[in-house]
mmCIF file of C-alpha atoms in Angstrom:
data_model
loop_
_atom_site.group_PDB
_atom_site.id
_atom_site.type_symbol
_atom_site.label_atom_id
_atom_site.label_comp_id
_atom_site.label_asym_id
_atom_site.label_seq_id
_atom_site.Cartn_x
_atom_site.Cartn_y
_atom_site.Cartn_z
ATOM 1 C CA MET A 150 0.014 0.002 -0.056
ATOM 2 C CA THR A 151 1.508 3.653 -0.983
ATOM 3 C CA GLU A 152 -0.021 6.741 1.096
ATOM 4 C CA ASN A 153 0.779 10.523 0.450
ATOM 5 C CA GLN A 154 2.679 9.986 -2.312
ATOM 6 C CA PRO A 155 2.369 13.306 -4.393
ATOM 7 C CA PHE A 156 0.221 12.760 -8.049
ATOM 8 C CA CYS A 157 -0.866 15.327 -10.725
ATOM 9 C CA LEU A 158 -3.970 17.196 -10.677
ATOM 10 C CA VAL A 159 -5.404 18.876 -13.689
ATOM 11 C CA ILE A 160 -8.489 21.159 -13.982
ATOM 12 C CA PRO A 161 -9.283 22.435 -17.384
ATOM 13 C CA ALA A 162 -11.367 25.191 -16.911
ATOM 14 C CA HIS A 163 -13.475 27.778 -19.810
ATOM 15 C CA ASN A 164 -15.328 30.609 -18.164
ATOM 16 C CA GLU A 165 -15.742 29.023 -14.477
ATOM 17 C CA GLU A 166 -15.400 31.830 -12.192
ATOM 18 C CA ALA A 167 -18.736 30.619 -10.717
ATOM 19 C CA VAL A 168 -17.282 26.963 -9.452
ATOM 20 C CA ILE A 169 -13.492 27.276 -10.026
ATOM 21 C CA ALA A 170 -12.834 28.045 -5.946
ATOM 22 C CA ARG A 171 -15.370 25.533 -5.051
ATOM 23 C CA CYS A 172 -13.885 22.855 -7.266
ATOM 24 C CA LEU A 173 -10.077 23.960 -5.925
ATOM 25 C CA LYS A 174 -11.256 23.925 -2.428
ATOM 26 C CA THR A 175 -12.966 20.962 -2.125
ATOM 27 C CA ALA A 176 -9.635 19.156 -3.947
ATOM 28 C CA ALA A 177 -7.354 20.632 -1.027
ATOM 29 C CA ARG A 178 -9.884 19.518 1.502
ATOM 30 C CA GLY A 179 -8.124 16.824 3.995
ATOM 31 C CA ALA A 180 -4.653 17.346 1.846
ATOM 32 C CA PRO A 181 -1.597 16.972 4.509
ATOM 33 C CA SER A 182 0.532 19.413 2.952
ATOM 34 C CA PRO A 183 0.374 21.971 0.170
ATOM 35 C CA ASP A 184 2.848 19.747 -1.655
ATOM 36 C CA SER A 185 0.545 16.407 -1.492
ATOM 37 C CA MET A 186 -0.432 17.152 -5.207
ATOM 38 C CA GLU A 187 0.522 19.405 -8.024
ATOM 39 C CA ILE A 188 -2.304 21.319 -9.281
ATOM 40 C CA ILE A 189 -2.441 22.650 -12.940
ATOM 41 C CA VAL A 190 -5.617 24.477 -13.796
ATOM 42 C CA ALA A 191 -5.627 25.008 -17.420
ATOM 43 C CA ALA A 192 -8.046 28.353 -18.000
ATOM 44 C CA ASN A 193 -8.864 28.065 -21.593
ATOM 45 C CA GLY A 194 -10.456 30.831 -23.665
ATOM 46 C CA CYS A 195 -11.435 32.430 -20.619
ATOM 47 C CA THR A 196 -12.839 36.144 -20.790
ATOM 48 C CA ASP A 197 -14.332 36.184 -17.065
ATOM 49 C CA ARG A 198 -11.926 35.919 -13.421
ATOM 50 C CA THR A 199 -11.258 32.099 -13.661
ATOM 51 C CA VAL A 200 -7.904 32.700 -13.575
ATOM 52 C CA GLU A 201 -7.791 35.663 -11.061
ATOM 53 C CA VAL A 202 -10.300 33.707 -8.658
ATOM 54 C CA ALA A 203 -7.846 30.347 -9.207
ATOM 55 C CA GLN A 204 -4.846 32.309 -8.486
ATOM 56 C CA LYS A 205 -6.822 33.510 -5.370
ATOM 57 C CA THR A 206 -7.940 30.388 -3.952
ATOM 58 C CA ALA A 207 -4.812 28.066 -4.810
ATOM 59 C CA PRO A 208 -1.504 30.145 -4.644
ATOM 60 C CA GLN A 209 0.432 26.732 -4.694
ATOM 61 C CA ALA A 210 -1.092 26.122 -8.052
ATOM 62 C CA LEU A 211 0.156 26.538 -11.558
ATOM 63 C CA ILE A 212 -2.512 28.592 -13.446
ATOM 64 C CA LEU A 213 -2.138 28.288 -17.082
ATOM 65 C CA ASP A 214 -3.686 31.430 -19.065
ATOM 66 C CA LEU A 215 -4.107 29.989 -22.523
ATOM 67 C CA PRO A 216 -5.829 32.148 -25.152
ATOM 68 C CA THR A 217 -7.699 29.703 -26.903
ATOM 69 C CA GLY A 218 -10.927 27.995 -25.786
ATOM 70 C CA SER A 219 -10.104 23.904 -25.775
ATOM 71 C CA LYS A 220 -10.634 21.410 -23.578
ATOM 72 C CA THR A 221 -8.241 19.003 -24.926
ATOM 73 C CA ALA A 222 -5.300 21.885 -25.932
ATOM 74 C CA ALA A 223 -5.795 22.881 -22.075
ATOM 75 C CA ILE A 224 -5.198 18.942 -21.327
ATOM 76 C CA ASN A 225 -2.205 18.943 -23.468
ATOM 77 C CA ALA A 226 -0.597 22.446 -22.424
ATOM 78 C CA ALA A 227 -1.308 21.246 -18.696
ATOM 79 C CA ASN A 228 0.730 17.730 -19.546
ATOM 80 C CA HIS A 229 3.417 19.706 -21.342
ATOM 81 C CA LYS A 230 3.907 21.289 -17.565
ATOM 82 C CA ALA A 231 3.167 18.346 -15.573
ATOM 83 C CA THR A 232 5.860 16.833 -13.517
ATOM 84 C CA LEU A 233 4.206 14.270 -11.398
ATOM 85 C CA TYR A 234 2.626 10.596 -12.158
ATOM 86 C CA PRO A 235 -0.340 9.902 -12.015
ATOM 87 C CA ARG A 236 -2.417 12.394 -13.468
ATOM 88 C CA ILE A 237 -5.983 12.801 -12.682
ATOM 89 C CA TYR A 238 -8.700 15.469 -15.254
ATOM 90 C CA LEU A 239 -11.137 16.921 -13.170
ATOM 91 C CA ASP A 240 -13.854 19.368 -14.281
ATOM 92 C CA ALA A 241 -14.142 22.650 -13.195
ATOM 93 C CA ASP A 242 -17.844 22.392 -12.046
ATOM 94 C CA VAL A 243 -17.396 18.805 -10.203
ATOM 95 C CA GLU A 244 -15.966 18.323 -6.714
ATOM 96 C CA CYS A 245 -13.653 15.795 -5.421
ATOM 97 C CA ASP A 246 -11.705 15.605 -2.095
ATOM 98 C CA PHE A 247 -8.330 14.993 -1.540
ATOM 99 C CA GLN A 248 -9.316 11.390 0.167
ATOM 100 C CA SER A 249 -10.477 10.401 -3.103
ATOM 101 C CA LEU A 250 -8.304 11.776 -5.289
ATOM 102 C CA ALA A 251 -5.475 10.383 -3.729
ATOM 103 C CA ALA A 252 -7.336 7.038 -3.826
ATOM 104 C CA ILE A 253 -7.785 7.263 -7.317
ATOM 105 C CA ALA A 254 -4.084 7.815 -7.695
ATOM 106 C CA GLU A 255 -3.108 5.061 -5.537
ATOM 107 C CA ALA A 256 -5.033 2.817 -7.736
ATOM 108 C CA LEU A 257 -3.168 3.827 -11.118
ATOM 109 C CA ARG A 258 0.094 2.909 -9.273
ATOM 110 C CA GLU A 259 -0.964 -0.372 -9.309
ATOM 111 C CA PRO A 260 0.964 -2.016 -12.721
ATOM 112 C CA SER A 261 -2.466 -3.246 -13.878
ATOM 113 C CA VAL A 262 -4.300 -0.147 -14.024
ATOM 114 C CA MET A 263 -4.030 2.374 -16.510
ATOM 115 C CA ALA A 264 -7.487 4.507 -16.069
ATOM 116 C CA ALA A 265 -9.431 5.123 -13.256
ATOM 117 C CA ALA A 266 -12.502 6.999 -12.133
ATOM 118 C CA PRO A 267 -14.387 7.491 -8.636
ATOM 119 C CA GLY A 268 -17.858 6.840 -8.322
ATOM 120 C CA ILE A 269 -20.595 9.578 -8.807
ATOM 121 C CA GLN A 270 -22.796 11.223 -6.201
ATOM 122 C CA ILE A 271 -25.434 13.175 -7.786
ATOM 123 C CA ASP A 272 -26.355 16.601 -6.298
ATOM 124 C CA LEU A 273 -29.935 16.844 -7.473
ATOM 125 C CA SER A 274 -30.899 19.360 -5.115
ATOM 126 C CA HIS A 275 -31.341 22.347 -7.605
ATOM 127 C CA GLY A 276 -33.359 19.850 -10.359
ATOM 128 C CA SER A 277 -36.924 19.865 -11.261
ATOM 129 C CA TRP A 278 -39.444 16.954 -10.892
ATOM 130 C CA PHE A 279 -38.325 15.908 -14.160
ATOM 131 C CA ILE A 280 -34.997 15.708 -13.585
ATOM 132 C CA ARG A 281 -34.960 13.935 -10.447
ATOM 133 C CA THR A 282 -37.113 11.541 -12.262
ATOM 134 C CA TYR A 283 -34.856 10.902 -15.038
ATOM 135 C CA TYR A 284 -31.699 10.402 -12.828
ATOM 136 C CA ALA A 285 -33.476 8.135 -10.645
ATOM 137 C CA ALA A 286 -33.640 6.127 -13.630
ATOM 138 C CA TRP A 287 -30.144 6.969 -14.848
ATOM 139 C CA MET A 288 -28.395 6.169 -11.218
ATOM 140 C CA LYS A 289 -30.005 2.326 -11.710
ATOM 141 C CA GLN A 290 -28.554 1.748 -15.843
ATOM 142 C CA PRO A 291 -25.821 -0.778 -16.216
ATOM 143 C CA PHE A 292 -23.344 2.082 -17.857
ATOM 144 C CA ALA A 293 -23.972 4.087 -14.241
ATOM 145 C CA LYS A 294 -23.436 1.387 -12.066
ATOM 146 C CA SER A 295 -20.285 0.135 -13.907
ATOM 147 C CA GLY A 296 -18.625 3.398 -13.827
ATOM 148 C CA LYS A 297 -18.829 4.326 -17.314
ATOM 149 C CA GLY A 298 -21.346 7.335 -16.737
ATOM 150 C CA GLY A 299 -19.856 10.784 -16.463
ATOM 151 C CA ALA A 300 -17.918 11.374 -13.059
ATOM 152 C CA GLY A 301 -16.638 14.248 -14.540
ATOM 153 C CA CYS A 302 -13.389 12.907 -13.229
ATOM 154 C CA TYR A 303 -10.984 10.543 -14.651
ATOM 155 C CA GLY A 304 -6.968 9.559 -14.099
ATOM 156 C CA LEU A 305 -4.257 7.944 -16.175
ATOM 157 C CA SER A 306 -1.251 6.253 -15.418
ATOM 158 C CA ARG A 307 2.114 6.941 -16.858
ATOM 159 C CA ALA A 308 2.136 3.964 -19.085
ATOM 160 C CA ALA A 309 -1.602 5.309 -20.170
ATOM 161 C CA LEU A 310 -0.067 8.857 -20.971
ATOM 162 C CA GLU A 311 2.696 7.190 -23.160
ATOM 163 C CA GLN A 312 0.090 5.009 -24.495
ATOM 164 C CA VAL A 313 -2.535 7.601 -25.819
ATOM 165 C CA GLY A 314 -0.017 10.518 -26.494
ATOM 166 C CA GLU A 315 -1.359 14.000 -27.489
ATOM 167 C CA PHE A 316 -5.450 14.271 -26.787
ATOM 168 C CA PRO A 317 -7.232 15.123 -30.296
ATOM 169 C CA GLU A 318 -9.349 18.240 -30.888
ATOM 170 C CA ILE A 319 -12.330 16.675 -29.997
ATOM 171 C CA ILE A 320 -15.294 17.632 -27.685
ATOM 172 C CA GLY A 321 -15.576 14.247 -25.771
ATOM 173 C CA ASP A 322 -12.396 13.961 -23.918
ATOM 174 C CA ASP A 323 -13.638 11.404 -21.891
ATOM 175 C CA ILE A 324 -15.532 9.097 -24.142
ATOM 176 C CA TRP A 325 -12.064 9.356 -26.275
ATOM 177 C CA ILE A 326 -10.231 7.832 -22.687
ATOM 178 C CA HIS A 327 -12.815 5.884 -22.118
ATOM 179 C CA THR A 328 -12.513 3.769 -25.426
ATOM 180 C CA ARG A 329 -8.391 3.532 -25.466
ATOM 181 C CA PHE A 330 -8.351 0.762 -22.933
ATOM 182 C CA SER A 331 -10.026 -2.589 -22.135
ATOM 183 C CA ASP A 332 -12.281 -2.906 -19.348
ATOM 184 C CA ASP A 333 -9.579 -4.963 -17.359
ATOM 185 C CA VAL A 334 -7.187 -2.026 -17.111
ATOM 186 C CA LYS A 335 -9.921 0.207 -15.886
ATOM 187 C CA ARG A 336 -10.695 0.587 -12.457
ATOM 188 C CA VAL A 337 -13.412 2.060 -10.612
ATOM 189 C CA VAL A 338 -12.522 3.806 -7.215
ATOM 190 C CA ASP A 339 -15.699 3.469 -4.810
ATOM 191 C CA THR A 340 -13.679 2.899 -1.502
ATOM 192 C CA ASP A 341 -10.005 3.915 -0.476
ATOM 193 C CA HIS A 342 -7.935 1.418 1.127
ATOM 194 C CA GLU A 343 -9.902 2.244 4.911
ATOM 195 C CA GLY A 344 -13.238 1.165 3.384
ATOM 196 C CA ARG A 345 -14.374 5.242 2.721
ATOM 197 C CA PRO A 346 -16.045 6.283 0.297
ATOM 198 C CA VAL A 347 -14.838 7.422 -2.655
ATOM 199 C CA PHE A 348 -16.702 9.589 -5.470
ATOM 200 C CA SER A 349 -17.052 12.878 -7.152
ATOM 201 C CA ILE A 350 -20.029 15.054 -6.991
ATOM 202 C CA VAL A 351 -21.527 15.732 -10.103
ATOM 203 C CA ARG A 352 -24.672 18.334 -10.571
ATOM 204 C CA PRO A 353 -26.766 17.878 -13.487
ATOM 205 C CA PRO A 354 -28.894 20.600 -15.405
ATOM 206 C CA ALA A 355 -31.917 22.006 -13.615
ATOM 207 C CA THR A 356 -34.110 21.645 -16.319
ATOM 208 C CA ALA A 357 -35.266 18.688 -18.436
ATOM 209 C CA TRP A 358 -34.615 20.619 -21.335
ATOM 210 C CA GLN A 359 -31.078 21.999 -20.183
ATOM 211 C CA GLN A 360 -30.535 18.044 -20.243
ATOM 212 C CA VAL A 361 -31.692 17.638 -23.818
ATOM 213 C CA LYS A 362 -29.024 20.197 -24.756
ATOM 214 C CA VAL A 363 -25.883 18.574 -22.941
ATOM 215 C CA GLU A 364 -26.643 15.161 -24.266
ATOM 216 C CA ALA A 365 -27.344 16.052 -27.544
ATOM 217 C CA ARG A 366 -23.851 17.849 -27.827
ATOM 218 C CA ARG A 367 -22.319 14.208 -25.382
ATOM 219 C CA MET A 368 -24.159 12.714 -28.423
ATOM 220 C CA HIS A 369 -22.176 14.714 -31.282
ATOM 221 C CA GLY A 370 -18.907 14.453 -29.438
ATOM 222 C CA ASN A 371 -19.583 10.743 -29.001
ATOM 223 C CA ALA A 372 -20.167 9.832 -32.636
ATOM 224 C CA ILE A 373 -17.349 11.968 -33.964
ATOM 225 C CA VAL A 374 -14.915 10.269 -31.949
ATOM 226 C CA ARG A 375 -16.567 6.503 -32.654
ATOM 227 C CA ARG A 376 -16.256 7.978 -36.708
ATOM 228 C CA ASP A 377 -12.664 9.570 -36.398
ATOM 229 C CA HIS A 378 -10.947 7.714 -33.979
ATOM 230 C CA PRO A 379 -12.266 3.835 -33.825
ATOM 231 C CA SER A 380 -11.778 1.356 -30.956
ATOM 232 C CA PRO A 381 -12.992 -1.907 -30.445
ATOM 233 C CA TYR A 382 -13.983 -1.247 -27.330
ATOM 234 C CA PHE A 383 -16.776 0.911 -27.825
ATOM 235 C CA ALA A 384 -20.311 -0.447 -26.369
ATOM 236 C CA LYS A 385 -22.706 -1.993 -28.802
ATOM 237 C CA LYS A 386 -25.753 -0.015 -30.059
ATOM 238 C CA GLY A 387 -29.118 -0.918 -29.822
ATOM 239 C CA GLN A 388 -29.246 -2.195 -25.936
ATOM 240 C CA GLY A 389 -31.704 -0.096 -24.651
ATOM 241 C CA GLY A 390 -35.292 0.600 -24.855
ATOM 242 C CA LEU A 391 -38.177 0.995 -22.610
ATOM 243 C CA GLY A 392 -37.896 -2.655 -21.830
ATOM 244 C CA ALA A 393 -34.330 -2.730 -20.648
ATOM 245 C CA VAL A 394 -34.696 0.497 -18.345
ATOM 246 C CA LEU A 395 -37.761 -1.036 -16.723
ATOM 247 C CA ARG A 396 -35.433 -4.425 -16.586
ATOM 248 C CA SER A 397 -32.759 -2.078 -14.498
ATOM 249 C CA GLY A 398 -35.153 -1.735 -12.045
ATOM 250 C CA ALA A 399 -36.798 1.914 -12.491
ATOM 251 C CA SER A 400 -40.305 2.053 -11.929
ATOM 252 C CA PRO A 401 -42.665 2.786 -15.135
ATOM 253 C CA GLU A 402 -42.743 6.704 -14.219
ATOM 254 C CA GLU A 403 -38.853 7.280 -14.079
ATOM 255 C CA ALA A 404 -38.739 4.544 -17.322
ATOM 256 C CA ILE A 405 -41.184 6.602 -19.319
ATOM 257 C CA VAL A 406 -39.309 9.739 -18.539
ATOM 258 C CA PHE A 407 -35.702 8.272 -19.229
ATOM 259 C CA CYS A 408 -36.724 7.283 -22.490
ATOM 260 C CA GLY A 409 -38.410 10.487 -23.627
ATOM 261 C CA VAL A 410 -35.709 12.536 -22.500
ATOM 262 C CA LYS A 411 -33.146 10.438 -24.562
ATOM 263 C CA ALA A 412 -36.139 10.456 -27.808
ATOM 264 C CA LEU A 413 -35.677 14.043 -27.336
ATOM 265 C CA VAL A 414 -31.677 14.173 -27.477
ATOM 266 C CA ARG A 415 -31.812 12.313 -30.493
ATOM 267 C CA ILE A 416 -34.240 14.660 -32.127
ATOM 268 C CA GLU A 417 -32.278 17.734 -30.808
ATOM 269 C CA ALA A 418 -29.093 16.248 -31.872
ATOM 270 C CA LYS A 419 -30.616 15.834 -35.402
ATOM 271 C CA LEU A 420 -31.643 19.230 -35.446
ATOM 272 C CA SER A 421 -28.282 20.648 -34.581
ATOM 273 C CA GLU A 422 -26.684 18.943 -37.004
ATOM 274 C CA TRP A 423 -29.431 20.242 -39.596
ATOM 275 C CA ARG A 424 -28.737 23.606 -38.202
ATOM 276 C CA GLY A 425 -24.921 23.230 -38.821
ATOM 277 C CA ASN A 426 -24.254 23.822 -35.033
ATOM 278 C CA SER A 427 -23.786 20.313 -33.801
ATOM 279 C CA ALA A 428 -20.017 21.029 -33.081
ATOM 280 C CA LYS A 429 -20.705 24.039 -31.022
ATOM 281 C CA TRP A 430 -19.799 23.478 -27.408
ATOM 282 C CA THR A 431 -22.905 23.473 -24.640
ATOM 283 C CA ARG A 432 -22.676 24.449 -21.316
ATOM 284 C CA ASP A 433 -25.030 23.930 -18.495
ATOM 285 C CA LEU A 434 -25.144 27.224 -16.767
ATOM 286 C CA SER A 435 -28.046 26.186 -14.765
ATOM 287 C CA SER A 436 -25.776 23.981 -12.501
ATOM 288 C CA ARG A 437 -23.428 26.553 -12.044
ATOM 289 C CA GLN A 438 -25.364 29.000 -10.124
#
């Protein structure tokens, strides 16, 4: 067992002044010392106070002020500056405390582990009835139970980073990473060596329509990765449907809402493609209030 070994935390951030302090404070909570982890905030294309707030909140961190708004370019820039392994990548609107980050890093030091992610806690305190019902079904789905849902956080070992190299210019970095490796070298870390829960806190959109917009963008990002960066580790299509959702344990009400949202996502994705703005990055501001 290895404890308190430093690792690198990379936080890409584009106009995240509303949440970057919360992200950084949570990440540092419980850290034995300021040098327990190397923190790099890769601010990219920011026109707000993200850089200023990050510098004030985490003076020990390296804050990159990059001119172009690109998450994967920001990750690449941070990787060029980073000195430590393993590396954990955390979305600025997601919270993950030091104990959870350290447990992910510890798992990534095992020779057989290339990629790792924490468990997920969904904060629905701001969500509408539709959102709460949708996520009640979402959490029962196999991809969520297996850690293949969106934790907003993943880590890579040194060997994994050497294998994947530069991140391509895509909007689906998480699905790209997820499909670079087979399941037997990936780990979902939901408890640490003392049995304490390991998780990230994710805040979904507040309304069903915002959820549809965000998922339509994600669907487009996944399609680009599937087309331009093929991999044998993509999940097979066509395994969903109302029956599958009901068999997962969702109630009829939850299943209808879940499948209804998914149907709207497919329609919105097609409309966005027809309008020519499917590549536009869709941000949910309702969860950043």
